[in-house]
Amino acid sequence: MPCRRANFTSRMRPLCFAPARDDLSPVPTEPSLHMPLDARLVQAVTEATEARRDAIIALHRQFVQTPSVTGNEGPMSQRVEEAFRRFALQTESWVATAEEMRNHLEHVGEQARYDGRLNVVGRRFGAGGGRSILLNAHIDTVPEGDPSLWSHPPYAADLVDGRVYGRGSCDMKGGLTTYLAALGALDACKVRLRGDVTIAATVGEEDGGLGALATVLRGYRADAALVTEPTQLALVTACEGSLVFRITITGRSAHAATRDEGVSALEKFIPIMQDLQAFGRERNATLSHPLYDVFANKVPVNIGVVRAGNWASTVPESLEAEVRVGFLPGEELERFKRVVRDRILGVAATDPWLRDHPPEITFFGGQFIAAETPVDAPICDAIRVAHRAVTGKAPKVEAATYGADMRHFIGFGGMPCVMYGAGDIRLAHGPDEYLEVEELMTAARVVALALAEWCGVA
Ligand SMILES: [Zn+2]
């Protein structure tokens, strides 16, 4: 039902002056000037979201029904732009160019194409005097894979037992729907925010975050950023970095019958491989981070590709190995590259052949910087307060062991950024990906209230 315009303004106050722990106290049933969120606002947003349930589901299904595999986001961009206009957002869309990405390829990866991949930004300017926020959702998805493995067609967006099935349903078209549902709820409640809200629907996240970085390079900034990746309504404040590199080792070929006259590049690689594994174990044992210590292996080393030799009867004259090493917030990418390089060359220095023929180490596309926002940052408090108001509990605070666009907003945009959204990341990328409608509704309410809390109500 539409809600009347209540006076939601009296208790809105900047969170940064509030002690964080007090914000975890339960929401009262009666409005109070001293509680984190006005109970009437919480109630109004809850009702407004519920009243719009069918429309929210319909919007989400529409998004899922629009395929947008990384590299082919065009039709989805159009759909998003139409939706933004319906929500009276001032829109801007643009395509990132190879030119502007030239110096950033390490961070976003080589792109097969740039054309037609529209990033869409929708903005709503606030009444003034509040904090601004940048809301990000990537519109690309991974491919659907083998359709025969799906029990629901990947782009049908079937709604079954409270779940919407389809590629991108949880990763992360649900996140985009969440923002619009949240704005819709605030509109229905006639809430005017003080701070500016910018929604950036961006391309290429699955392949390095082209659109998110382009958004930052275009100058979009806010006092904080939120990414509604599927975190199962946990507040994720950190994402892990990953360094990807290729080791090339040169040996000397020889006929197998005289193999001792050759130098096997494969055999020269073995001590390097063993040392990389030891490096991973040492780092895991010695590094500590409050959010990552729960993981059995917080900084995995993965030797993902090894190519060597060309014939059973020939000593391998060359080897290429591709390796991915995880690193934690607090470890800086360029410094970490030097650490890895020194480690490998250190092993090589102990071998006479490798001393004279040192391995080549090439860092190629897909470097993910590690990034984090302090758990007591004001934006974290705004999410906590809103989550508690809706669910009655504090959200779990977690770290991600994967890279995500939040790193671009923190690392390049200099904004505090966190992730919080509906959906389970374990369902992403596989067949029968789905999103629970109830979780989407909860996320919408929480984000609506977090916006009120963060931006202030006029
Ligand atoms: Zn995602």
Coordinates of C-alpha atoms and ligand atoms in Angstrom, one line a residue:
M1 CA 0.0 0.0 0.0
P2 CA 1.2 3.5 -0.6
C3 CA 2.5 5.1 2.5
R4 CA 1.8 8.6 3.7
R5 CA 4.6 11.0 4.0
A6 CA 5.8 10.6 7.6
N7 CA 8.2 12.9 9.3
F8 CA 11.3 10.8 8.9
T9 CA 13.7 13.7 9.3
S10 CA 13.9 14.2 13.0
R11 CA 16.3 11.5 14.0
M12 CA 18.5 11.3 10.9
R13 CA 22.0 12.1 12.1
P14 CA 25.4 11.4 10.7
L15 CA 26.5 7.9 11.6
C16 CA 30.1 8.9 12.0
F17 CA 29.2 10.5 15.4
A18 CA 27.5 7.4 16.6
P19 CA 29.3 4.7 18.6
A20 CA 29.2 1.6 16.3
R21 CA 28.3 -0.9 18.9
D22 CA 25.2 1.0 20.0
D23 CA 23.9 0.8 16.5
L24 CA 23.5 -3.0 17.0
S25 CA 20.8 -2.5 19.5
P26 CA 17.4 -3.8 18.6
V27 CA 14.9 -1.6 16.7
P28 CA 12.2 -0.3 19.0
T29 CA 8.5 -0.8 18.2
E30 CA 7.9 2.9 19.0
P31 CA 9.7 5.7 17.2
S32 CA 12.6 7.1 19.3
L33 CA 14.8 10.0 18.6
H34 CA 17.8 8.0 20.0
M35 CA 17.5 4.8 18.0
P36 CA 19.4 4.1 14.8
L37 CA 16.4 4.1 12.4
D38 CA 13.0 5.6 12.7
A39 CA 10.7 2.7 13.3
R40 CA 8.0 4.4 11.2
L41 CA 10.4 4.5 8.3
V42 CA 11.3 0.9 8.7
Q43 CA 7.7 0.0 8.8
A44 CA 6.9 2.2 5.8
V45 CA 9.7 0.8 3.7
T46 CA 8.7 -2.8 4.6
E47 CA 5.2 -2.2 3.5
A48 CA 6.2 -0.3 0.4
T49 CA 8.5 -3.1 -0.7
E50 CA 5.9 -5.7 0.0
A51 CA 3.3 -3.8 -2.0
R52 CA 5.7 -3.8 -5.0
R53 CA 6.7 -7.4 -4.7
D54 CA 5.2 -8.5 -8.0
A55 CA 6.8 -5.5 -9.8
I56 CA 10.2 -6.3 -8.3
I57 CA 10.0 -9.9 -9.3
A58 CA 8.9 -8.9 -12.8
L59 CA 11.8 -6.4 -13.2
H60 CA 14.2 -9.0 -12.0
R61 CA 12.9 -11.6 -14.4
Q62 CA 13.1 -9.2 -17.3
F63 CA 16.8 -8.6 -16.5
V64 CA 17.5 -12.3 -16.3
Q65 CA 15.6 -12.9 -19.6
T66 CA 18.1 -10.5 -21.3
P67 CA 21.3 -12.4 -21.9
S68 CA 24.4 -10.4 -21.2
V69 CA 27.4 -12.7 -21.3
T70 CA 30.6 -10.7 -20.9
G71 CA 31.5 -9.0 -24.1
N72 CA 27.8 -8.9 -25.3
E73 CA 26.2 -6.7 -22.8
G74 CA 24.5 -4.3 -25.3
P75 CA 20.9 -5.4 -25.1
M76 CA 21.0 -5.5 -21.3
S77 CA 22.5 -2.0 -21.2
Q78 CA 19.4 -0.8 -23.2
R79 CA 17.1 -2.6 -20.8
V80 CA 18.8 -1.0 -17.8
E81 CA 18.7 2.4 -19.3
E82 CA 14.9 2.1 -19.9
A83 CA 14.5 1.0 -16.3
F84 CA 16.6 3.9 -15.0
R85 CA 14.4 6.3 -16.9
R86 CA 11.3 4.8 -15.5
F87 CA 12.7 5.5 -12.0
A88 CA 13.4 9.1 -13.1
L89 CA 17.1 8.7 -12.9
Q90 CA 19.3 11.0 -15.0
T91 CA 21.1 8.6 -17.2
E92 CA 24.4 8.5 -19.0
S93 CA 25.8 5.7 -21.0
W94 CA 29.2 5.2 -22.6
V95 CA 31.6 2.7 -24.0
A96 CA 35.0 2.3 -22.5
T97 CA 37.7 2.5 -25.1
A98 CA 40.9 0.6 -25.8
E99 CA 42.7 4.0 -25.7
E100 CA 41.7 4.8 -22.1
M101 CA 42.4 1.3 -20.9
R102 CA 45.8 1.0 -22.5
N103 CA 47.6 1.8 -19.2
H104 CA 45.2 -0.4 -17.1
L105 CA 45.2 -3.7 -19.0
E106 CA 47.0 -5.4 -16.2
H107 CA 44.0 -4.7 -14.0
V108 CA 41.1 -5.3 -16.4
G109 CA 42.6 -7.8 -18.8
E110 CA 42.8 -7.7 -22.6
Q111 CA 39.4 -7.2 -24.1
A112 CA 38.2 -9.1 -27.2
R113 CA 36.1 -6.1 -28.0
Y114 CA 35.0 -2.7 -26.7
D115 CA 32.2 -1.6 -29.0
G116 CA 28.6 -2.0 -28.0
R117 CA 29.4 -2.6 -24.4
L118 CA 27.6 0.3 -22.8
N119 CA 28.0 1.2 -19.2
V120 CA 24.9 2.9 -17.8
V121 CA 24.8 5.3 -15.0
G122 CA 21.6 6.5 -13.4
R123 CA 21.7 9.5 -11.0
R124 CA 19.4 11.1 -8.7
F125 CA 20.5 14.3 -7.0
G126 CA 19.6 14.7 -3.4
A127 CA 18.1 17.7 -1.7
G128 CA 21.6 18.6 -0.4
G129 CA 23.5 18.3 2.9
G130 CA 23.8 14.5 2.9
R131 CA 26.4 12.0 2.0
S132 CA 26.5 10.7 -1.5
I133 CA 26.7 7.0 -2.5
L134 CA 27.7 5.1 -5.6
L135 CA 25.8 1.9 -6.1
N136 CA 27.4 -0.6 -8.5
A137 CA 26.1 -3.7 -10.1
H138 CA 27.8 -5.5 -13.0
I139 CA 25.4 -6.4 -15.8
D140 CA 27.5 -9.0 -17.5
T141 CA 27.3 -12.7 -16.7
V142 CA 29.4 -15.8 -17.4
P143 CA 28.1 -18.0 -20.3
E144 CA 25.2 -20.3 -19.5
G145 CA 27.3 -23.4 -20.3
D146 CA 25.6 -26.6 -21.5
P147 CA 21.9 -25.9 -21.5
S148 CA 21.1 -29.6 -21.0
L149 CA 22.5 -29.3 -17.5
W150 CA 19.9 -26.8 -16.5
S151 CA 16.5 -28.0 -15.3
H152 CA 15.2 -24.5 -16.1
P153 CA 16.2 -22.8 -19.3
P154 CA 19.0 -20.4 -18.5
Y155 CA 17.1 -17.3 -19.9
A156 CA 13.5 -18.2 -19.0
A157 CA 13.8 -16.7 -15.5
D158 CA 11.4 -19.4 -14.3
L159 CA 9.8 -18.5 -10.9
V160 CA 9.5 -21.8 -9.0
D161 CA 9.0 -22.2 -5.2
G162 CA 10.1 -18.6 -4.5
R163 CA 13.2 -18.8 -6.6
V164 CA 14.0 -17.1 -9.9
Y165 CA 16.2 -19.4 -12.0
G166 CA 18.6 -18.2 -14.7
R167 CA 22.1 -17.2 -15.6
G168 CA 22.9 -14.0 -13.8
S169 CA 19.9 -14.3 -11.4
C170 CA 22.1 -14.1 -8.4
D171 CA 25.4 -12.9 -10.0
M172 CA 24.2 -10.2 -10.1
K173 CA 21.1 -9.1 -11.8
G174 CA 19.5 -9.5 -8.4
G175 CA 21.9 -6.8 -7.1
L176 CA 20.7 -4.4 -9.8
T177 CA 17.1 -5.1 -9.1
T178 CA 17.8 -4.5 -5.4
Y179 CA 18.8 -0.9 -6.1
L180 CA 15.7 -0.1 -8.1
A181 CA 13.5 -1.9 -5.6
A182 CA 15.1 0.2 -2.9
L183 CA 14.6 3.5 -4.7
G184 CA 11.0 2.4 -5.6
A185 CA 10.3 1.8 -1.9
L186 CA 11.7 5.2 -0.9
D187 CA 9.7 6.9 -3.7
A188 CA 6.5 5.2 -2.5
C189 CA 7.2 6.5 0.9
K190 CA 7.8 9.9 -0.5
V191 CA 11.2 10.0 1.0
R192 CA 13.6 12.5 -0.5
L193 CA 17.2 11.8 0.2
R194 CA 19.7 14.5 1.0
G195 CA 22.8 12.9 -0.6
D196 CA 23.2 12.1 -4.3
V197 CA 22.6 8.5 -5.4
T198 CA 24.4 7.1 -8.4
I199 CA 23.8 3.7 -9.8
A200 CA 26.5 2.4 -12.1
A201 CA 25.5 -0.7 -14.1
T202 CA 28.8 -1.8 -15.6
V203 CA 30.2 -4.3 -18.1
G204 CA 33.0 -6.8 -17.9
E205 CA 33.2 -7.6 -14.3
E206 CA 33.6 -11.3 -14.9
D207 CA 36.7 -10.5 -17.0
G208 CA 38.5 -8.0 -14.8
G209 CA 36.1 -5.1 -14.2
L210 CA 36.3 -3.0 -17.4
G211 CA 33.1 -1.1 -16.7
A212 CA 33.8 -0.4 -13.0
L213 CA 37.3 1.0 -13.7
A214 CA 35.9 3.0 -16.6
T215 CA 33.3 4.5 -14.2
V216 CA 36.1 5.6 -11.9
L217 CA 38.2 6.9 -14.7
R218 CA 35.2 8.9 -15.9
G219 CA 35.3 10.7 -12.6
Y220 CA 32.3 9.2 -10.8
R221 CA 32.9 9.5 -7.1
A222 CA 30.8 9.4 -3.9
D223 CA 31.4 9.4 -0.2
A224 CA 31.0 5.6 -0.3
A225 CA 30.3 2.8 -2.7
L226 CA 28.2 -0.3 -2.4
V227 CA 28.3 -3.4 -4.6
T228 CA 25.4 -5.8 -4.2
E229 CA 27.3 -9.0 -5.2
P230 CA 25.6 -12.1 -3.8
T231 CA 26.9 -12.2 -0.2
Q232 CA 23.9 -13.9 1.3
L233 CA 23.2 -10.7 3.2
A234 CA 26.6 -10.7 4.8
L235 CA 28.6 -7.5 4.9
V236 CA 31.8 -8.1 3.0
T237 CA 34.5 -5.5 3.6
A238 CA 37.5 -7.1 2.0
C239 CA 38.4 -8.8 -1.2
E240 CA 41.5 -10.8 -1.8
G241 CA 44.1 -9.9 -4.4
S242 CA 45.5 -12.3 -7.0
L243 CA 48.7 -12.1 -9.0
V244 CA 48.9 -14.0 -12.2
F245 CA 52.1 -14.6 -14.0
R246 CA 53.9 -16.8 -16.5
I247 CA 57.3 -18.4 -16.0
T248 CA 59.2 -19.3 -19.1
I249 CA 62.1 -21.6 -18.7
T250 CA 64.6 -22.4 -21.4
G251 CA 66.4 -25.7 -21.6
R252 CA 68.4 -27.4 -24.4
S253 CA 66.8 -30.0 -26.6
A254 CA 68.5 -33.3 -27.4
H255 CA 67.5 -36.7 -28.7
A256 CA 66.2 -38.9 -25.9
A257 CA 68.9 -41.4 -26.7
T258 CA 71.5 -38.8 -25.7
R259 CA 69.3 -37.1 -23.2
D260 CA 72.2 -36.2 -20.8
E261 CA 73.5 -33.8 -23.4
G262 CA 70.3 -31.8 -23.2
V263 CA 68.8 -29.8 -20.4
S264 CA 65.2 -30.5 -19.5
A265 CA 63.2 -27.3 -19.0
L266 CA 60.7 -29.5 -17.2
E267 CA 63.2 -30.8 -14.7
K268 CA 64.5 -27.2 -14.1
F269 CA 61.0 -26.2 -13.3
I270 CA 60.4 -28.8 -10.6
P271 CA 62.4 -27.0 -7.8
I272 CA 60.8 -23.7 -8.7
M273 CA 57.4 -25.4 -8.5
Q274 CA 58.2 -27.0 -5.1
D275 CA 59.4 -23.6 -3.8
L276 CA 56.3 -21.9 -5.0
Q277 CA 54.3 -24.5 -3.0
A278 CA 56.5 -23.9 0.0
F279 CA 56.0 -20.1 -0.4
G280 CA 52.3 -20.6 -0.3
R281 CA 52.5 -22.7 2.9
E282 CA 54.9 -20.3 4.6
R283 CA 52.6 -17.3 3.8
N284 CA 49.5 -19.1 5.0
A285 CA 51.3 -19.9 8.2
T286 CA 52.7 -16.5 8.9
L287 CA 50.2 -14.0 7.5
S288 CA 47.3 -13.0 9.6
H289 CA 44.2 -10.9 8.9
P290 CA 41.2 -11.0 11.2
L291 CA 38.7 -11.7 8.4
Y292 CA 40.9 -14.2 6.5
D293 CA 42.2 -16.3 9.4
V294 CA 39.0 -18.4 9.2
F295 CA 40.2 -19.8 5.8
A296 CA 42.3 -23.0 5.8
N297 CA 44.3 -21.6 3.0
K298 CA 43.9 -17.8 2.9
V299 CA 46.6 -17.2 0.2
P300 CA 46.5 -20.1 -2.2
V301 CA 49.1 -20.7 -4.8
N302 CA 47.8 -22.4 -7.9
I303 CA 50.0 -23.7 -10.7
G304 CA 47.2 -23.8 -13.3
V305 CA 49.0 -24.4 -16.6
V306 CA 52.3 -26.2 -17.4
R307 CA 53.3 -26.6 -21.0
A308 CA 56.6 -28.3 -21.8
G309 CA 58.2 -30.4 -24.6
N310 CA 56.9 -31.4 -27.9
W311 CA 57.9 -35.0 -28.4
A312 CA 58.3 -38.1 -26.2
S313 CA 61.8 -38.7 -27.6
T314 CA 63.0 -35.1 -27.3
V315 CA 64.4 -33.4 -24.1
P316 CA 62.0 -30.5 -23.5
E317 CA 63.7 -27.3 -24.6
S318 CA 61.2 -24.9 -23.1
L319 CA 58.5 -24.7 -20.5
E320 CA 55.8 -22.3 -19.7
A321 CA 53.9 -22.3 -16.5
E322 CA 51.0 -20.0 -15.4
V323 CA 50.6 -19.4 -11.8
R324 CA 48.1 -17.6 -9.6
V325 CA 49.0 -16.4 -6.1
G326 CA 46.5 -14.9 -3.7
F327 CA 47.4 -12.0 -1.5
L328 CA 45.7 -10.1 1.3
P329 CA 44.5 -6.6 1.8
G330 CA 47.6 -4.7 3.2
E331 CA 49.9 -6.4 0.6
E332 CA 50.6 -4.0 -2.2
L333 CA 50.6 -5.3 -5.8
E334 CA 53.8 -3.9 -7.1
R335 CA 55.7 -4.8 -4.0
F336 CA 54.2 -8.3 -4.0
K337 CA 55.3 -8.7 -7.6
R338 CA 58.9 -8.0 -6.5
V339 CA 58.6 -10.5 -3.7
V340 CA 57.4 -13.2 -6.1
R341 CA 60.0 -12.4 -8.7
D342 CA 62.9 -12.4 -6.1
R343 CA 61.7 -15.7 -4.8
I344 CA 61.7 -17.5 -8.1
L345 CA 65.1 -15.9 -9.2
G346 CA 66.4 -16.9 -5.8
V347 CA 65.8 -20.6 -6.6
A348 CA 67.2 -20.1 -10.1
A349 CA 70.4 -18.7 -8.6
T350 CA 71.1 -22.1 -6.9
D351 CA 71.2 -23.9 -10.2
P352 CA 74.2 -23.4 -12.6
W353 CA 72.1 -23.7 -15.8
L354 CA 69.3 -21.4 -14.5
R355 CA 71.9 -18.9 -13.3
D356 CA 73.0 -18.5 -16.9
H357 CA 69.6 -18.9 -18.3
P358 CA 67.3 -17.2 -15.8
P359 CA 63.6 -17.9 -16.0
E360 CA 61.5 -15.1 -17.6
I361 CA 58.7 -13.9 -15.4
T362 CA 55.8 -12.1 -17.1
F363 CA 52.9 -10.6 -15.3
F364 CA 49.9 -10.6 -17.6
G365 CA 46.3 -9.5 -17.5
G366 CA 44.0 -10.1 -14.6
Q367 CA 46.0 -8.7 -11.7
F368 CA 43.5 -8.2 -8.9
I369 CA 44.6 -5.8 -6.2
A370 CA 43.5 -6.6 -2.7
A371 CA 41.2 -4.1 -1.1
E372 CA 39.3 -3.5 2.1
T373 CA 37.3 -1.0 4.0
P374 CA 37.7 -0.9 7.7
V375 CA 34.9 -2.8 9.5
D376 CA 34.1 0.2 11.6
A377 CA 33.9 2.6 8.6
P378 CA 30.7 4.7 8.6
I379 CA 29.4 2.9 5.5
C380 CA 29.6 -0.4 7.3
D381 CA 27.6 1.1 10.2
A382 CA 24.9 2.2 7.8
I383 CA 24.6 -1.3 6.4
R384 CA 24.6 -2.8 9.9
V385 CA 22.0 -0.5 11.2
A386 CA 19.7 -1.1 8.2
H387 CA 20.3 -4.9 8.3
R388 CA 19.4 -5.0 11.9
A389 CA 16.4 -2.9 11.5
V390 CA 15.0 -5.3 8.9
T391 CA 16.2 -8.7 10.2
G392 CA 16.6 -8.0 13.9
K393 CA 20.2 -9.2 13.9
A394 CA 23.6 -7.8 13.0
P395 CA 24.9 -9.0 9.6
K396 CA 27.8 -11.4 9.5
V397 CA 31.0 -9.5 8.5
E398 CA 33.1 -11.5 6.1
A399 CA 35.9 -11.3 3.6
A400 CA 35.8 -12.5 0.0
T401 CA 38.5 -14.9 -1.3
Y402 CA 37.8 -13.7 -4.8
G403 CA 38.4 -10.4 -6.5
A404 CA 35.4 -8.1 -7.4
D405 CA 34.8 -4.7 -8.7
M406 CA 34.9 -3.2 -5.2
R407 CA 38.7 -3.2 -5.6
H408 CA 38.5 -0.6 -8.4
F409 CA 36.3 1.7 -6.3
I410 CA 38.7 1.5 -3.4
G411 CA 42.0 1.2 -5.2
F412 CA 41.4 3.6 -8.1
G413 CA 38.5 5.6 -6.8
G414 CA 39.7 6.2 -3.3
M415 CA 36.2 5.5 -2.0
P416 CA 35.3 3.2 1.0
C417 CA 33.4 0.4 -0.6
V418 CA 31.7 -2.8 0.7
M419 CA 29.6 -5.6 -0.7
Y420 CA 26.2 -6.6 0.6
G421 CA 23.6 -8.4 -1.4
A422 CA 21.1 -11.2 -1.9
G423 CA 22.1 -14.5 -3.4
D424 CA 24.7 -17.2 -2.8
I425 CA 28.0 -16.9 -4.6
R426 CA 28.2 -20.7 -4.7
L427 CA 25.2 -20.8 -7.1
A428 CA 26.9 -18.3 -9.4
H429 CA 28.5 -19.6 -12.6
G430 CA 26.8 -23.1 -12.4
P431 CA 23.7 -24.6 -14.0
D432 CA 20.4 -23.8 -12.2
E433 CA 21.7 -20.5 -10.8
Y434 CA 18.9 -19.0 -8.8
L435 CA 17.9 -16.2 -6.5
E436 CA 15.6 -16.5 -3.5
V437 CA 12.8 -13.9 -3.9
E438 CA 12.6 -13.5 -0.1
E439 CA 16.3 -12.6 0.1
L440 CA 15.9 -10.1 -2.7
M441 CA 13.1 -8.5 -0.9
T442 CA 15.1 -8.3 2.3
A443 CA 18.1 -6.9 0.4
A444 CA 15.8 -4.2 -1.1
R445 CA 14.5 -3.2 2.3
V446 CA 18.0 -3.1 3.8
V447 CA 19.4 -1.0 0.9
A448 CA 16.5 1.4 1.0
L449 CA 17.1 2.0 4.7
A450 CA 20.8 2.1 4.3
L451 CA 20.3 4.8 1.7
A452 CA 18.1 6.8 4.1
E453 CA 20.7 6.3 6.9
W454 CA 23.7 7.2 4.7
C455 CA 22.3 10.0 2.6
G456 CA 19.9 11.4 5.1
V457 CA 16.3 12.3 4.6
A458 CA 15.2 15.7 3.6
Ligands
ZN1 ZN 29.4 -10.9 -9.7

